[in-house]
PDB file of C-alpha atoms in Angstrom:
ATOM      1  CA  UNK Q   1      28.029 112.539 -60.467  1.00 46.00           C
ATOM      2  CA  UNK Q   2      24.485 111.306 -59.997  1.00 47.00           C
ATOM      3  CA  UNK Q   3      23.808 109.156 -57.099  1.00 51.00           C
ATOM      4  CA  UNK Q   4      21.802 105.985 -58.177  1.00 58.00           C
ATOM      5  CA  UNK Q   5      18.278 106.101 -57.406  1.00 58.00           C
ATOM      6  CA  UNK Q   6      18.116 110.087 -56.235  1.00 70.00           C
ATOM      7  CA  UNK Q   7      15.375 111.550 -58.195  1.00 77.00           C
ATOM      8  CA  UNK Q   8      15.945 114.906 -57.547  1.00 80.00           C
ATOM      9  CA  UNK Q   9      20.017 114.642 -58.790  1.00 80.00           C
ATOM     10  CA  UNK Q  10      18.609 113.108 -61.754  1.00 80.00           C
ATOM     11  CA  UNK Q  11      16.560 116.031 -62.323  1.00 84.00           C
ATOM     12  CA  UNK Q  12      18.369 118.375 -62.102  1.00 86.00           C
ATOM     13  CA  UNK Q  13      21.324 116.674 -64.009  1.00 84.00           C
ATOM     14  CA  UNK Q  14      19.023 116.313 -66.963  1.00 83.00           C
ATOM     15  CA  UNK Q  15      17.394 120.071 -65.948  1.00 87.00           C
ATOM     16  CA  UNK Q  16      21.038 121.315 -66.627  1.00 87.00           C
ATOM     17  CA  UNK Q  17      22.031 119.691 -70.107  1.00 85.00           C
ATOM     18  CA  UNK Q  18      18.809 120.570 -71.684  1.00 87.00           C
ATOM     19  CA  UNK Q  19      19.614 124.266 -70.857  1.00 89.00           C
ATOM     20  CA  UNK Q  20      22.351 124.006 -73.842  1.00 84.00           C
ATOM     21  CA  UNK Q  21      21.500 121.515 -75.809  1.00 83.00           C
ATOM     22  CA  UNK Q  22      18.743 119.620 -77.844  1.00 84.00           C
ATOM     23  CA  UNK Q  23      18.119 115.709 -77.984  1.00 80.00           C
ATOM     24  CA  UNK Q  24      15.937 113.368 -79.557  1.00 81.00           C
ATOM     25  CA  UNK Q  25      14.278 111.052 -76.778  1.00 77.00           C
ATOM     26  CA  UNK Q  26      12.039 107.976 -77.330  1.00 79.00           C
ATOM     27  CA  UNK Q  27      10.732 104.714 -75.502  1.00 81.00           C
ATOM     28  CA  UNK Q  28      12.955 101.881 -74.566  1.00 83.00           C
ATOM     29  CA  UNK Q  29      12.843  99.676 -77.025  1.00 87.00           C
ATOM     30  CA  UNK Q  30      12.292  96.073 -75.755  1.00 89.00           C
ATOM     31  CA  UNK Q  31      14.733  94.345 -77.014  1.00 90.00           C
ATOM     32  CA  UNK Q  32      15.783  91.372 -74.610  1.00 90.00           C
ATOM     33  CA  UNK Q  33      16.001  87.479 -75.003  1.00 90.00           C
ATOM     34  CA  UNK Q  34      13.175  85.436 -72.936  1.00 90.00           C
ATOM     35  CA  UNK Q  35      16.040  85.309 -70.273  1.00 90.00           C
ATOM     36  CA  UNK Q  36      16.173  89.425 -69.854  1.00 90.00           C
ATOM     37  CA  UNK Q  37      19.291  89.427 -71.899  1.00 91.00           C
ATOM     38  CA  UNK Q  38      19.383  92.581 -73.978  1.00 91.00           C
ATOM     39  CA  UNK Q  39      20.628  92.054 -77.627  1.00 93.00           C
ATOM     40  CA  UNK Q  40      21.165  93.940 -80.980  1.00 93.00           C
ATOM     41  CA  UNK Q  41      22.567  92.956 -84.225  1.00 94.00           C
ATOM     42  CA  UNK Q  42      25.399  94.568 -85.660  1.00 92.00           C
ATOM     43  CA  UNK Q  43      25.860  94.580 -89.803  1.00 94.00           C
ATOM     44  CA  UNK Q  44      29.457  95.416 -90.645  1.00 91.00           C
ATOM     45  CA  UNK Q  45      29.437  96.944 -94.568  1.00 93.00           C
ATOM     46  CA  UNK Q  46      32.690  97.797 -96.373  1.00 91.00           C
ATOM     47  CA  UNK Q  47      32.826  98.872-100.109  1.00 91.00           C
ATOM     48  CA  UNK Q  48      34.430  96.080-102.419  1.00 89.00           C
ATOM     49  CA  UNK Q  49      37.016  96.568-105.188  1.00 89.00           C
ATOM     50  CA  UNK Q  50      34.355  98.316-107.494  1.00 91.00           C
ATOM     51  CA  UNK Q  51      33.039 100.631-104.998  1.00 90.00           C
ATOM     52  CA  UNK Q  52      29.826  98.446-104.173  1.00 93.00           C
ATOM     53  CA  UNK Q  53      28.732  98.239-100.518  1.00 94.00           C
ATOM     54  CA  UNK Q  54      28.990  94.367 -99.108  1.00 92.00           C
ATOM     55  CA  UNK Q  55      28.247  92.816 -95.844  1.00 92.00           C
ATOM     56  CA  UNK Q  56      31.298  91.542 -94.631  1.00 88.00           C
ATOM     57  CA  UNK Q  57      29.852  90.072 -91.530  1.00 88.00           C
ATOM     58  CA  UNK Q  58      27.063  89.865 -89.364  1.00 92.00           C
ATOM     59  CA  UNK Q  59      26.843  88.973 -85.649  1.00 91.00           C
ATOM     60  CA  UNK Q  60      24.882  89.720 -82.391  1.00 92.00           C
ATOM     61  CA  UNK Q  61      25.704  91.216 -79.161  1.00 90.00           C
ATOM     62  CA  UNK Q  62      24.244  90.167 -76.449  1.00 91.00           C
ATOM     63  CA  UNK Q  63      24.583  91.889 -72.945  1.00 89.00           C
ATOM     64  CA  UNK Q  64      24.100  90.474 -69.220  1.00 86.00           C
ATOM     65  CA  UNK Q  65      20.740  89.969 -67.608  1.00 87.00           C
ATOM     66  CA  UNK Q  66      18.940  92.862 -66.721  1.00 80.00           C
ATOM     67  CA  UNK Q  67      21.927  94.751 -68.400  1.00 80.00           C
ATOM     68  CA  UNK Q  68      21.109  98.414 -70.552  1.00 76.00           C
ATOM     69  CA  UNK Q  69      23.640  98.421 -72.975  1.00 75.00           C
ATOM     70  CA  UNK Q  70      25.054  95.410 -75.500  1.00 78.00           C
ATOM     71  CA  UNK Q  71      28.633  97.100 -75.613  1.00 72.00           C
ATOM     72  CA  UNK Q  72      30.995  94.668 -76.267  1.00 70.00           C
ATOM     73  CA  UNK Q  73      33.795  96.526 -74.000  1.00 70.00           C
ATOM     74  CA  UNK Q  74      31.539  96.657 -70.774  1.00 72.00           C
ATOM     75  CA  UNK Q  75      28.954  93.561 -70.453  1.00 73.00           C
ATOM     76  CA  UNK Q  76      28.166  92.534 -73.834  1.00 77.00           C
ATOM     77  CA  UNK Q  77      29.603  89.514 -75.642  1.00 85.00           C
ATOM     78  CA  UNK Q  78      29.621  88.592 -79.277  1.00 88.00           C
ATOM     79  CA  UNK Q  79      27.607  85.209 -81.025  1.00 90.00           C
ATOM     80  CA  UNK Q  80      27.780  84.417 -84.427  1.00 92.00           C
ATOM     81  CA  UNK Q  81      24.324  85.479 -86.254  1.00 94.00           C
ATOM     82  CA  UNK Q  82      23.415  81.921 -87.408  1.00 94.00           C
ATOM     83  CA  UNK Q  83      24.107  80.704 -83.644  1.00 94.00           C
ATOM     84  CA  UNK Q  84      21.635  83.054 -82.121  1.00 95.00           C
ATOM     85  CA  UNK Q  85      19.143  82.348 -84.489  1.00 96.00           C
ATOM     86  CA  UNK Q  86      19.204  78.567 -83.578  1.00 96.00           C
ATOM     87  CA  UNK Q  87      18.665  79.652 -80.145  1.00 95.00           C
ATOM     88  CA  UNK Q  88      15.997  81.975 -80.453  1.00 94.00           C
ATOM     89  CA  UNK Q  89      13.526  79.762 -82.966  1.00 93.00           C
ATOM     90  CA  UNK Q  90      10.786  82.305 -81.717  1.00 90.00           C
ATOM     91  CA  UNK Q  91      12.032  85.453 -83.428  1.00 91.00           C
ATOM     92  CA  UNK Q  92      10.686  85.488 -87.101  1.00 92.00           C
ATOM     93  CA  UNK Q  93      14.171  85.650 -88.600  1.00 95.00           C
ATOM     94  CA  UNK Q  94      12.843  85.345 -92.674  1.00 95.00           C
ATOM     95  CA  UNK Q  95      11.118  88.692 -92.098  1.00 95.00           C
ATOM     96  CA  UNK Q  96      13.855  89.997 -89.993  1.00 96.00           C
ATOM     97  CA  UNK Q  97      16.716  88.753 -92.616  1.00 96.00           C
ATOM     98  CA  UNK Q  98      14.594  90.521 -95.310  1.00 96.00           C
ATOM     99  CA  UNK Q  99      14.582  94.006 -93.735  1.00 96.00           C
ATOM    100  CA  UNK Q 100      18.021  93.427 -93.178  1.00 97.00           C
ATOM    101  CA  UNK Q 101      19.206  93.148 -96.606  1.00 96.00           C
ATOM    102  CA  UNK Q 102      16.678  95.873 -97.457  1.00 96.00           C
ATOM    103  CA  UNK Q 103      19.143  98.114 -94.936  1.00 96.00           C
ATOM    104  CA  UNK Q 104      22.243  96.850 -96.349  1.00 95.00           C
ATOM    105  CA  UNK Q 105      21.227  97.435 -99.719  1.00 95.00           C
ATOM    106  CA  UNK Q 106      19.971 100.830 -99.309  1.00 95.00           C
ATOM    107  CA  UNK Q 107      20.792 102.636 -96.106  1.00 96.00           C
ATOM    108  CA  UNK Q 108      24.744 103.220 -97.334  1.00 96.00           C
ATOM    109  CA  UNK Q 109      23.963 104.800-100.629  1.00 94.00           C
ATOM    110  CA  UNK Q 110      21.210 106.833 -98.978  1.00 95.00           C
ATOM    111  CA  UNK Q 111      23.473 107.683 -96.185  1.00 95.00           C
ATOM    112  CA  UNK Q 112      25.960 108.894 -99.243  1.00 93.00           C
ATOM    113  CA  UNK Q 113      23.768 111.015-100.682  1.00 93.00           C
ATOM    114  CA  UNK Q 114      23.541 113.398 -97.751  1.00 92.00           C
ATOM    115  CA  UNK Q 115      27.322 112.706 -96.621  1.00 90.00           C
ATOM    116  CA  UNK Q 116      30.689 112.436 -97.658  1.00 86.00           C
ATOM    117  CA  UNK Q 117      31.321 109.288 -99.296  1.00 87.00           C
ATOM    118  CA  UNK Q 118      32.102 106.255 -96.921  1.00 91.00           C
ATOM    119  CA  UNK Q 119      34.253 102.834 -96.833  1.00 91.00           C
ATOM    120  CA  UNK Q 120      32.933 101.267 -94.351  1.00 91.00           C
ATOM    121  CA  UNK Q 121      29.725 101.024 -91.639  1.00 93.00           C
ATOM    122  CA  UNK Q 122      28.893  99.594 -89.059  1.00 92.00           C
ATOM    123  CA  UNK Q 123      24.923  99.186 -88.752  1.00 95.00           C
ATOM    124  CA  UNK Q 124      23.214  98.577 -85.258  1.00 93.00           C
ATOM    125  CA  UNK Q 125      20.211  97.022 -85.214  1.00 95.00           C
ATOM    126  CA  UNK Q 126      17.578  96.567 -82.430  1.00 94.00           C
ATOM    127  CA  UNK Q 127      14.557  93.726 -82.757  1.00 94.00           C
ATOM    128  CA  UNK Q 128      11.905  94.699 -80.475  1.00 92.00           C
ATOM    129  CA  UNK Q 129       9.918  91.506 -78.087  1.00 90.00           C
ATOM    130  CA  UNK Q 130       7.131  92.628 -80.575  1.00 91.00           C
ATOM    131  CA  UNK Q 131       9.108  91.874 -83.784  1.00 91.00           C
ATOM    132  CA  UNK Q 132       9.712  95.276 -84.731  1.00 93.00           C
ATOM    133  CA  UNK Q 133      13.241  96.354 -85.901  1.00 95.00           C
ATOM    134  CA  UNK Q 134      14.676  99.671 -85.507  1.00 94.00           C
ATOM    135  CA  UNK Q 135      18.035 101.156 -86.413  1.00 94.00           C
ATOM    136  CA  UNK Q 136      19.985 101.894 -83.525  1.00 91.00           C
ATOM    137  CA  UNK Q 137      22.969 103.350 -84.584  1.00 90.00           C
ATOM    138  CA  UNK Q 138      25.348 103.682 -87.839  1.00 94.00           C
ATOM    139  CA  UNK Q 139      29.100 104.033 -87.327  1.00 90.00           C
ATOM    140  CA  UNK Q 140      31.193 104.972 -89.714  1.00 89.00           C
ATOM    141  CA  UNK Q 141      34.402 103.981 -87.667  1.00 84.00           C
ATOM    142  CA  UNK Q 142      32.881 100.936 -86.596  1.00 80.00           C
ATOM    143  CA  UNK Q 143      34.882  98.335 -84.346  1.00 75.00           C
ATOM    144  CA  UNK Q 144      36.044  95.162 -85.887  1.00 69.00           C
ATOM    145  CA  UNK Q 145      35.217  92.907 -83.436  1.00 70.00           C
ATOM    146  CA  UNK Q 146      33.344  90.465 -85.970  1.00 67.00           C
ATOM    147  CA  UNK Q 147      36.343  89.979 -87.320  1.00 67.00           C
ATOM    148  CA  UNK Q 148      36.894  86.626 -85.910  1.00 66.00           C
ATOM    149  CA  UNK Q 149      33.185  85.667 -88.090  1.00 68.00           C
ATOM    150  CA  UNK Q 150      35.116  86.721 -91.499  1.00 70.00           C
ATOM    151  CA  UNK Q 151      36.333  84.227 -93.565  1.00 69.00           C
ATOM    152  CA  UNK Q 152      38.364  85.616 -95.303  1.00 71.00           C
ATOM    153  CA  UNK Q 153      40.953  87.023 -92.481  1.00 69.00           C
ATOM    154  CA  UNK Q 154      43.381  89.340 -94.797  1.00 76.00           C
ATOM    155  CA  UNK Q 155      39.914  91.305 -95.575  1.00 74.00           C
ATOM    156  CA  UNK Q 156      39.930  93.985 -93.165  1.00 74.00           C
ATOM    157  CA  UNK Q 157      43.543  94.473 -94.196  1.00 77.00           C
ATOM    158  CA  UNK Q 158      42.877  94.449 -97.990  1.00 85.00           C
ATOM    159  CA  UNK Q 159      39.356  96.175 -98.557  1.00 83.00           C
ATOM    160  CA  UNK Q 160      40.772  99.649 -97.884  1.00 83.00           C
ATOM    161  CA  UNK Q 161      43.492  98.966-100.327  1.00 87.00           C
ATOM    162  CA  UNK Q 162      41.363  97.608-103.033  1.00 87.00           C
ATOM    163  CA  UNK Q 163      38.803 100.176-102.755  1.00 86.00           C
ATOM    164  CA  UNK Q 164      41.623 102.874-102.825  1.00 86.00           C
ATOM    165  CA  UNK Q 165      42.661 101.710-106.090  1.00 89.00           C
ATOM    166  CA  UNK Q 166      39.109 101.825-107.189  1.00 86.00           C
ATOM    167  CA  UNK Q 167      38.827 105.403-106.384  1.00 85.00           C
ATOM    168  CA  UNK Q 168      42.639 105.620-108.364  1.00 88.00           C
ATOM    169  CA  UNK Q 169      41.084 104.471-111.041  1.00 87.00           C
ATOM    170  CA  UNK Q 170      37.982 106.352-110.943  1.00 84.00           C
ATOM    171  CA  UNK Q 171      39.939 110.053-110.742  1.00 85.00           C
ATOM    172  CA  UNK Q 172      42.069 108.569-113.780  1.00 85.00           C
ATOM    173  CA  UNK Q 173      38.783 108.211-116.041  1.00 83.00           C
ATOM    174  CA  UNK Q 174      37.783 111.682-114.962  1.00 78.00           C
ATOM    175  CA  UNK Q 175      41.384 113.475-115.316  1.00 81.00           C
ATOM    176  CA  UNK Q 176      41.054 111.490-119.241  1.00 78.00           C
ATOM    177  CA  UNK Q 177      37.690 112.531-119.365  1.00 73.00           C
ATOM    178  CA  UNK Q 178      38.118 116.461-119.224  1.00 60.00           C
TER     179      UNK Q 178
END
């Protein structure tokens, strides 16, 4: 266990896991409200009953002052995407809402291409103090938290259903096609 604030543990913590293994490191991104609240935006994608990728809802999570992390099971707490955008009138939100479809439209398929295929994702999404915007993280588990922003409530229950009859019917055209 590393003691807070003891240099050397840290050290040689970090001294010890690079000895077996390889990571990808980069600068904090800045990504905090005017009141030091950090915040990302999470995109949750699920295939539809014809195998097309949709956004099924779209919130942000925003985490305690001073706070590192915006997970929703320690400090982080969830506000609907339209909410946060009232509050935040500084953030250019066209541009941002732009690159955000841009994601959701590509970024699955792409994603398929060098994977197996996927149902669902769930896309995390950083905006930098500076108005950049960076892909955090993709899950392809993701939790279903936002599910209190869907309208329609039976469709976490009936997308995998529908889009397992969609692949039914897809192996049926290829078993008739051969």
């Amino acid at each position: 266990m590393i003691k807070q604030g003891s240099i050397p543990s840290i050290k040689l913590f970090l001294e010890s896991l690079l000895s077996y293994r390889t990571f990808i490191m980069q600068r904090k991104i800045d990504n905090v409200t005017p009141l030091n609240e950090p915040f990302d935006i999470r995109l949750f994608l699920q295939k539809d009953s014809n195998g097309k990728w949709q956004q099924i809802a779209r919130g942000i999570r925003v985490a305690s002052k001073g706070a590192l992390l915006t997970n929703l099971s320690s400090t982080g707490t969830l506000v609907k995407y339209e909410d946060f955008q009232l509050e935040h009138p500084q953030i250019d939100w066209r541009d941002i809402d732009e690159i955000l479809d841009m994601f959701i439209h590509f970024l699955p398929n792409t994603l398929e291409n060098y994977f197996a295929p996927l149902f669902e994702l769930g896309v995390d999404v950083l905006i930098g103090t500076d108005g950049s915007v960076w892909i955090c993280d993709i899950n392809s588990k993701p939790g279903v938290k936002l599910a209190h922003f869907i309208q329609d409530k039976c469709q976490l229950s009936k997308a995998p259903l529908l889009y397992t009859l969609y692949l039914h019917q897809m192996l049926i055209q290829d078993i008739y096609r051969i």
